[in-house]
Coordinates of C-alpha atoms in Angstrom, one line a residue:
X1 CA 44.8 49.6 111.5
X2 CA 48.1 48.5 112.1
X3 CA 49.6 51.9 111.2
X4 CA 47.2 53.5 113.3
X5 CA 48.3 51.7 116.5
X6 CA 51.5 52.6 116.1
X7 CA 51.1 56.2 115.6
X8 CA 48.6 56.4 118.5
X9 CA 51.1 54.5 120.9
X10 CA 54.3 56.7 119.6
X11 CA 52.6 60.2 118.7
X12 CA 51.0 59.7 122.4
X13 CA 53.9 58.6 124.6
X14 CA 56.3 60.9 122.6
X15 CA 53.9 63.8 123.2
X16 CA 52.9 62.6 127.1
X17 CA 57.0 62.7 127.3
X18 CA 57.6 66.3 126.3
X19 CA 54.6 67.9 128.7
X20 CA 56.4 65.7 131.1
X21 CA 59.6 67.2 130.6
X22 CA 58.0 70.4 130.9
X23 CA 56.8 69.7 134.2
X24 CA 52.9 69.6 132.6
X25 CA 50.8 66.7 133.1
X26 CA 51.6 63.6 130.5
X27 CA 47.5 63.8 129.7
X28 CA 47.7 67.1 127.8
X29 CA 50.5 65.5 125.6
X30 CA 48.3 62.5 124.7
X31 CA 45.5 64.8 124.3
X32 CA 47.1 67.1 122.1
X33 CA 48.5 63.8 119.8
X34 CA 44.7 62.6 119.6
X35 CA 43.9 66.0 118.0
X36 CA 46.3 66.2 116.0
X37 CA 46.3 62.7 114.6
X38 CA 42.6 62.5 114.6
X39 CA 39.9 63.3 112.2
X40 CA 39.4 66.8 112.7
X41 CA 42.9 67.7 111.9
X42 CA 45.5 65.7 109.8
X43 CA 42.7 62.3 109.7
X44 CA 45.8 59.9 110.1
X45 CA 43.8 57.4 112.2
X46 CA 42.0 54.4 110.3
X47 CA 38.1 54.9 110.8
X48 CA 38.0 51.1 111.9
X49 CA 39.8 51.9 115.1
X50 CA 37.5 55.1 115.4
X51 CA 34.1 53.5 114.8
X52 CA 35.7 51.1 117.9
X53 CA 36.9 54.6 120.0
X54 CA 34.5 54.3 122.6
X55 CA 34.8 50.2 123.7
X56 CA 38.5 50.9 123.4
X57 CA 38.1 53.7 126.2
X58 CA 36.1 52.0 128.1
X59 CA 38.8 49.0 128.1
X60 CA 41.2 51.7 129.7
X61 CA 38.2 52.7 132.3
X62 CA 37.8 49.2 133.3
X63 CA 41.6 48.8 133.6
X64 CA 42.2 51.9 135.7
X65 CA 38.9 51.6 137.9
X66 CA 40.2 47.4 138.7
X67 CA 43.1 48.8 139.8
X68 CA 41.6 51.9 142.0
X69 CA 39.2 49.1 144.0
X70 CA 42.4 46.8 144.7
X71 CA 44.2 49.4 146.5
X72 CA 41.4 51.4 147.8
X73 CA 41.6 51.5 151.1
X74 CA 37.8 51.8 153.1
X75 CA 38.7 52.5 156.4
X76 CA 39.5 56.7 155.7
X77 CA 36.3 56.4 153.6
X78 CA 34.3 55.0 156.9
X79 CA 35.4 57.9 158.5
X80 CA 34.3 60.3 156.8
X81 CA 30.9 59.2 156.8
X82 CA 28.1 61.8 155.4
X83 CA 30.3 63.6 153.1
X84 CA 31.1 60.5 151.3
X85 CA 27.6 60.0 150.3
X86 CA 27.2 63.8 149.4
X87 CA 29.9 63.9 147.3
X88 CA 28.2 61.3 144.6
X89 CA 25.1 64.1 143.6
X90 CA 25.5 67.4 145.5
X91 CA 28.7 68.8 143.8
X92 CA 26.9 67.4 140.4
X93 CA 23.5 69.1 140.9
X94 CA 25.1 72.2 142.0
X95 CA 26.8 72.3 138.7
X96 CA 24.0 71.4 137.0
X97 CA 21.7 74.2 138.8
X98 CA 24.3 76.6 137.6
X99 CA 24.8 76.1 134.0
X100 CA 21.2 75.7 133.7
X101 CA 21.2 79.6 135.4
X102 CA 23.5 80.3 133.4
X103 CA 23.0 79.1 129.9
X104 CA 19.9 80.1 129.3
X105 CA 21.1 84.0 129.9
X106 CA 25.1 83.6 128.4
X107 CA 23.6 81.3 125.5
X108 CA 19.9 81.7 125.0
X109 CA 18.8 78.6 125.5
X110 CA 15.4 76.5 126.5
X111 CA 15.2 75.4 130.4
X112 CA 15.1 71.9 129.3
X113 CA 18.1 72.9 126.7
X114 CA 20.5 73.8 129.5
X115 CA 19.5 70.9 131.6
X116 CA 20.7 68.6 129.1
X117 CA 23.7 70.4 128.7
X118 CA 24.1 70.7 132.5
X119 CA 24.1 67.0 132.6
X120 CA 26.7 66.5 130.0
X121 CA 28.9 68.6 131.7
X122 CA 28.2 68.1 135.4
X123 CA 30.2 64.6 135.2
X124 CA 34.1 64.4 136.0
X125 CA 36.0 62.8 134.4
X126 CA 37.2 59.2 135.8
X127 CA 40.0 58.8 133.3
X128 CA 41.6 62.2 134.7
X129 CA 40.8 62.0 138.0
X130 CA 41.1 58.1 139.3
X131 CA 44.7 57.6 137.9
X132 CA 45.8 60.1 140.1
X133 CA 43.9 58.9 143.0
X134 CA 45.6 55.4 142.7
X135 CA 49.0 57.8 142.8
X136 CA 48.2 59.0 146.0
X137 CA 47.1 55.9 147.4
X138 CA 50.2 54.3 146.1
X139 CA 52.4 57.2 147.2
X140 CA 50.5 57.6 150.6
X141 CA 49.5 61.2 150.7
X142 CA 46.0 62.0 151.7
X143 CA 45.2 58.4 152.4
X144 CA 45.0 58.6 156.7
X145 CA 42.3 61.8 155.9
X146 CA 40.6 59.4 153.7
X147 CA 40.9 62.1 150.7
X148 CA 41.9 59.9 148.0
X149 CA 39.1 57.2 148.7
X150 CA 36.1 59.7 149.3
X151 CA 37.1 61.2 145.9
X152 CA 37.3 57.7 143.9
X153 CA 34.2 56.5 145.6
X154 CA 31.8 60.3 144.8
X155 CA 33.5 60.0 141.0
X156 CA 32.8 56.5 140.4
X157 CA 28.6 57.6 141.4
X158 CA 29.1 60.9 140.0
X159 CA 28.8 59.5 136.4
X160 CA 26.6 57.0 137.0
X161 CA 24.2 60.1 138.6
X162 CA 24.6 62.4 135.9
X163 CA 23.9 59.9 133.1
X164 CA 20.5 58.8 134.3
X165 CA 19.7 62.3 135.0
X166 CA 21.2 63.2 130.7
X167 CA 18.8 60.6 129.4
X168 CA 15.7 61.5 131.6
X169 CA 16.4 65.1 130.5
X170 CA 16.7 64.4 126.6
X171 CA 13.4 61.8 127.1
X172 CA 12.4 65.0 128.5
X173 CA 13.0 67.6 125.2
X174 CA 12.3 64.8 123.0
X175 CA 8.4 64.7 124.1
X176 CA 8.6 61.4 126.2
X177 CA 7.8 62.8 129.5
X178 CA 9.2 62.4 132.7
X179 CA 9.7 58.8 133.8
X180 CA 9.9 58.2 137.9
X181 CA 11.2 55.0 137.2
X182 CA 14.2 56.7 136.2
X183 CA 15.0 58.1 139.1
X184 CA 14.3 55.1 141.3
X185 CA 17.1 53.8 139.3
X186 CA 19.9 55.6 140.5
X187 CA 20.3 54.5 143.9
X188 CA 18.9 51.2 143.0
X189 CA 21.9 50.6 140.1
X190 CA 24.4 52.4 142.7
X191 CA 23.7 49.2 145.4
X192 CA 23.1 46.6 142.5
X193 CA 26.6 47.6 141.1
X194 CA 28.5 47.4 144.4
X195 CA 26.8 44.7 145.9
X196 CA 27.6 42.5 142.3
X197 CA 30.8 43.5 142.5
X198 CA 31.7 42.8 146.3
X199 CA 30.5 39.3 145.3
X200 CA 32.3 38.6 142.2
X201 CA 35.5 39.8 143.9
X202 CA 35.1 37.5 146.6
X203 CA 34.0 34.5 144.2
X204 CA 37.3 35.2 142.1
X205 CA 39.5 35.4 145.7
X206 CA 38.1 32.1 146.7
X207 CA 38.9 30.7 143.5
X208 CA 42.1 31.6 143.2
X209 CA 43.1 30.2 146.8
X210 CA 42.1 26.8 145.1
X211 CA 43.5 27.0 141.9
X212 CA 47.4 27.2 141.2
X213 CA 47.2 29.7 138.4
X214 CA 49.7 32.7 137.3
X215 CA 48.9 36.4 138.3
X216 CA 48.6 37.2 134.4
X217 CA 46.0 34.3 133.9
X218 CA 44.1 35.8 137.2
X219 CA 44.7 39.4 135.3
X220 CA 42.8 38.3 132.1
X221 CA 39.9 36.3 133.9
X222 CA 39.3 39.6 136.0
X223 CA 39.6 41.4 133.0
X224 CA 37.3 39.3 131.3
X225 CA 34.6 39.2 134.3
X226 CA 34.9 42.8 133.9
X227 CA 33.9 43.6 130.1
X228 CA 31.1 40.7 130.7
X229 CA 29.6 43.2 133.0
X230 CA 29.7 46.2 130.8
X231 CA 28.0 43.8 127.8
X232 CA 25.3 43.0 130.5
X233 CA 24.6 46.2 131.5
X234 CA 24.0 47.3 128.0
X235 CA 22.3 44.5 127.1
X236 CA 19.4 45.1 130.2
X237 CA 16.1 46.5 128.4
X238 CA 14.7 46.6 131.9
X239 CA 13.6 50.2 133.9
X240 CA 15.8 48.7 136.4
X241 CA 19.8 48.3 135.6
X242 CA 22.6 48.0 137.6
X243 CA 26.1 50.2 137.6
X244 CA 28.8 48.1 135.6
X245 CA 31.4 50.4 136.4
X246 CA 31.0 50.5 140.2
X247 CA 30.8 46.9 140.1
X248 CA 34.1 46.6 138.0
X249 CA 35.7 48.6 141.1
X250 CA 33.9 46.6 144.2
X251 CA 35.5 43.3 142.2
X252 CA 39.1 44.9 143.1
X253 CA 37.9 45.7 146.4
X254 CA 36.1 42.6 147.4
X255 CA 39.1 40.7 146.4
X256 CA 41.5 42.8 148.4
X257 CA 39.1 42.1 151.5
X258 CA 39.7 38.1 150.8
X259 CA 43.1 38.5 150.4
X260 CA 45.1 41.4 150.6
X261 CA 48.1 39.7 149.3
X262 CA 46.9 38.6 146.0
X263 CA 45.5 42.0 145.5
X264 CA 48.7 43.4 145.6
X265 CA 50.1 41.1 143.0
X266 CA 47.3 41.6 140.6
X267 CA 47.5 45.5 141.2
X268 CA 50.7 45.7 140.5
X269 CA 49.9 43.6 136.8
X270 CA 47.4 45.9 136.5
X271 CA 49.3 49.3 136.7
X272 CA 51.6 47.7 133.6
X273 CA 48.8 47.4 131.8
X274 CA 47.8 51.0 132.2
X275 CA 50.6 52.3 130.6
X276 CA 49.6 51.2 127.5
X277 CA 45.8 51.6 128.3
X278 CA 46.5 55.4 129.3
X279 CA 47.9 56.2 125.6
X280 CA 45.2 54.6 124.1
X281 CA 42.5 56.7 126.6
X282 CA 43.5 60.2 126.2
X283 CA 44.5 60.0 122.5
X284 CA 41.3 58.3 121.7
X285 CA 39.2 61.4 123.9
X286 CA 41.8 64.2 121.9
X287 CA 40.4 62.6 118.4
X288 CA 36.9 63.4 119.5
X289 CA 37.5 67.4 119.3
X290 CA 36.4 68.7 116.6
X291 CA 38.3 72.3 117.0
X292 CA 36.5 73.8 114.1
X293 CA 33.4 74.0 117.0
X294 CA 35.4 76.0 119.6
X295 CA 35.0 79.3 117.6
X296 CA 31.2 79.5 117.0
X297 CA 30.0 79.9 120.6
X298 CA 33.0 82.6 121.3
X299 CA 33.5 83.8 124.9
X300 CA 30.5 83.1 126.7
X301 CA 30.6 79.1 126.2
X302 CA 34.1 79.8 128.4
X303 CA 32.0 81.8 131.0
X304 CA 29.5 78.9 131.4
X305 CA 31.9 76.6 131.7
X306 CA 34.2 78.2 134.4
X307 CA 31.0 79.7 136.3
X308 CA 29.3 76.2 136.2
X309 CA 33.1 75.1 137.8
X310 CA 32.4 77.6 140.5
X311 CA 29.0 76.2 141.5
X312 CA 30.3 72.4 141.3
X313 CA 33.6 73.9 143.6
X314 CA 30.9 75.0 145.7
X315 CA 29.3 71.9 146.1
X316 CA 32.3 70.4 147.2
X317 CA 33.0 72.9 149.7
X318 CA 29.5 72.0 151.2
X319 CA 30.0 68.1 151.5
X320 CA 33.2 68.3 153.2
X321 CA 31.3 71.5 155.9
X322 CA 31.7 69.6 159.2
X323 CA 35.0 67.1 159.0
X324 CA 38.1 67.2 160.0
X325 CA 40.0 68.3 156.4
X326 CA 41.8 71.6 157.2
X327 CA 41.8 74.1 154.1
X328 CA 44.6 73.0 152.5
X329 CA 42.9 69.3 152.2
X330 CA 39.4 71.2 151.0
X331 CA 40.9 72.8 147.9
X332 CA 42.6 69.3 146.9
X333 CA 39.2 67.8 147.1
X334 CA 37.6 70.8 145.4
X335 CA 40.1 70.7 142.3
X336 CA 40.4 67.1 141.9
X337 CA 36.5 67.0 141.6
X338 CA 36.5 69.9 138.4
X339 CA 38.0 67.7 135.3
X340 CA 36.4 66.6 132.4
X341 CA 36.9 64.0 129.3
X342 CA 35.4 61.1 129.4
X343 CA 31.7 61.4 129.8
X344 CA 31.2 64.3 127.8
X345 CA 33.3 62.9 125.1
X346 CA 30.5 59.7 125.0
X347 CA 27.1 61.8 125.5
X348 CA 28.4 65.3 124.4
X349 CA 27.4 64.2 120.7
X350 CA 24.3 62.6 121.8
X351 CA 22.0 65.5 121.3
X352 CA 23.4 66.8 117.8
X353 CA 23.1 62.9 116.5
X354 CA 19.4 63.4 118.1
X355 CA 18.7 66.0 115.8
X356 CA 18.2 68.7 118.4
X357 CA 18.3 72.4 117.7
X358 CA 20.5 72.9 120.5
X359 CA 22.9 69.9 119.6
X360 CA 25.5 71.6 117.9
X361 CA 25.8 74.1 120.7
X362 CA 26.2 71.3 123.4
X363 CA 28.9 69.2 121.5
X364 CA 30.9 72.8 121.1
X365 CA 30.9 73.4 124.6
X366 CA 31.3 69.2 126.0
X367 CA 34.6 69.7 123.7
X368 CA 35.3 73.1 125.1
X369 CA 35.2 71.8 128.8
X370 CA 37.2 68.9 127.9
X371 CA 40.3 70.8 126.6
X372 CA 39.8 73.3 129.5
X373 CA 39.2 71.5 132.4
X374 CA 41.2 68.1 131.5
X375 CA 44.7 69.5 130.8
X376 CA 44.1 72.1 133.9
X377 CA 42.7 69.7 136.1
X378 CA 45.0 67.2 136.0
X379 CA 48.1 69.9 136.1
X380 CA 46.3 71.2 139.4
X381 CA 46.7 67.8 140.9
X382 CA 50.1 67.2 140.0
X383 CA 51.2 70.6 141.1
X384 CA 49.3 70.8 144.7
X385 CA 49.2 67.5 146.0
X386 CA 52.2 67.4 147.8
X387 CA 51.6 70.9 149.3
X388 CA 48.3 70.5 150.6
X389 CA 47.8 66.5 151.6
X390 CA 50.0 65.0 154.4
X391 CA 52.1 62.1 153.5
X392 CA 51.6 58.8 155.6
X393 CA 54.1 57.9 157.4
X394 CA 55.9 54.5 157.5

């Protein structure tokens, strides 16, 4: 295990380093060292950190989404209003519509095929997307339009959107029927999760203004609030859950309403931690593609993906109709909202572990969106937003 950490850390960072150098995104590095070190190719990385992979990336999620809700900002979100709200389903079920359109044409498959694969793939990708957002916050561009907040807040519901609507689907192909409750649940762990959150974070704040305590001891009780919540959430056998991730982000944000100050300190812990948590993320998601997939479902997996892009693009483009985001702003929003990793490295497999006929074919193209859209995505972002967000002054 030992050896394994090491390599992961070293192969990763080394890797991140040179697409760095190249002026590519560090992500497509660390990627590229998960693949490489992983299973699928070389099989350098002990099976007791991979039978682990997932906890361990959703460690980094926790990490990176803490830090997102201590420097998010609310007041550009409250501006923005409607399109806020529209952009947690409506650029998902666009992109869900389409590669349900499209898959059953490009690939042959059942209605109730495509929708599960719609719904692995109609998620983006936190791990790709809110780093970046926290860059922009930190670096102030986008923040007075509220671009970098809308886009943290419609991610963070995206997933949680898409997942309920992945396991009602496969309930769905499995025989088990349609279940309303499921549905009821979306908005109902959406408000759970925030509202849990918003009151945790001001607990801790008040807390901390009585206690004398270091910012790395306030770090690791946050941190361990945090993966309480997770264990909670998957320990719930009731119809009704609540969002463990959106409440892991309302913690940072409550906290930063009680005091700004401390927020800042703890953020700042926080983004040190990253460093090492981003290694461990990306290289963890690269040792879940299994390349020997990419070549059975040829071309027209590609076309599905990209098409299914366009309609999710789309989707965007209709939430922001009606604000005040010139162009340039709208085609940040629209290309920051197209990544993938994270969720379709989780469920992607789901279906083929299921025993499905059309498993194999959903894990081929879950990977195949991952190594298109992640590497692109993230370069996309790098590379335009200094050209189309304005900085803030001051």
């Amino acid at each position: 295990m030992l050896l394994t950490i090491a390599l992961i850390l070293l192969t990763g960072m080394v890797l991140g380093r040179i697409c760095k150098l190249l002026k590519l995104p560090s992500l497509l590095g660390m990627l590229a060292a998960g693949i490489i070190l992983g299973p699928y190719a070389l099989g350098l990385l002990d099976e007791s950190i991979l039978s682990v992979s997932s906890e361990i990336r959703k460690i980094a999620l926790i990490i990176i989404l803490t830090r997102a809700g201590l420097g998010l900002d609310l007041s550009g979100l409250k501006k923005i209003g409607r399109p806020a709200l529209l952009m947690c389903f409506l650029p998902a079920s666009f992109e869900l519509f389409g590669v349900i359109v499209i898959a059953t044409n490009l690939l042959g498959m059942e209605l109730l095929e495509a929708a599960v694969m719609g719904a692995v793939l109609a998620a983006v990708s936190p791990a790709v997307v809110v780093p970046r957002m926290v860059k922009l916050m930190d670096e102030g561009y986008g923040v007075k339009a509220g671009i970098p907040q809308l886009i943290l807040a419609g991610a963070s519901v995206d997933d949680v959107y898409v997942i309920v609507l992945f396991s009602t689907f496969l309930g769905m192909l499995q025989g088990e029927g349609v279940s309303i409750i499921s549905f009821v649940n979306i908005p109902v762990s959406i408000v759970l999760g925030i509202a849990i959150g918003l009151i945790l974070g001001l607990a801790v704040a008040w807390f901390f203004s009585k206690t004398e305590i270091r910012d790395t001891a306030k770090v690791l009780i946050i941190l361990s609030i945090s993966l309480l919540l997770i264990v909670a959430e998957d320990s719930l056998a009731t119809p009704i859950t609540f969002s463990a991730l959106i409440a892991v982000m309302f913690i940072g944000i409550g906290l930063k309403k009680k005091s700004e100050e401390t927020a800042k300190k703890i953020s700042a812990k926080y983004g040190k931690l990253w460093v090492g948590a981003e290694v461990f993320l990306f290289v963890l998601v690269g040792a879940t593609v299994n390349i020997g997939y990419l070549g059975k479902v040829g071309l027209n997996a590609v076309f599905v993906i990209l098409i299914a892009l366009v309609f999710r693009m789309l989707g965007v483009f209709i939430c922001l109709l009606g604000t005040r985001l010139n162009k340039k702003e709208r085609l940040y929003s629209m290309v920051a909202y197209t990544p993938k990793a994270t969720v379709q490295a989780a469920i992607g497999g789901i279906p083929l572990a299921a025993g499905l006929a059309c498993g194999d074919t959903v894990l081929t193209v879950a990977v195949l969106a991952i190594v298109i859209t992640a590497p692109l995505g993230a370069f996309a972002m790098d590379l335009l937003y200094k050209r189309c967000l304005e900085k803030e002054k001051g």
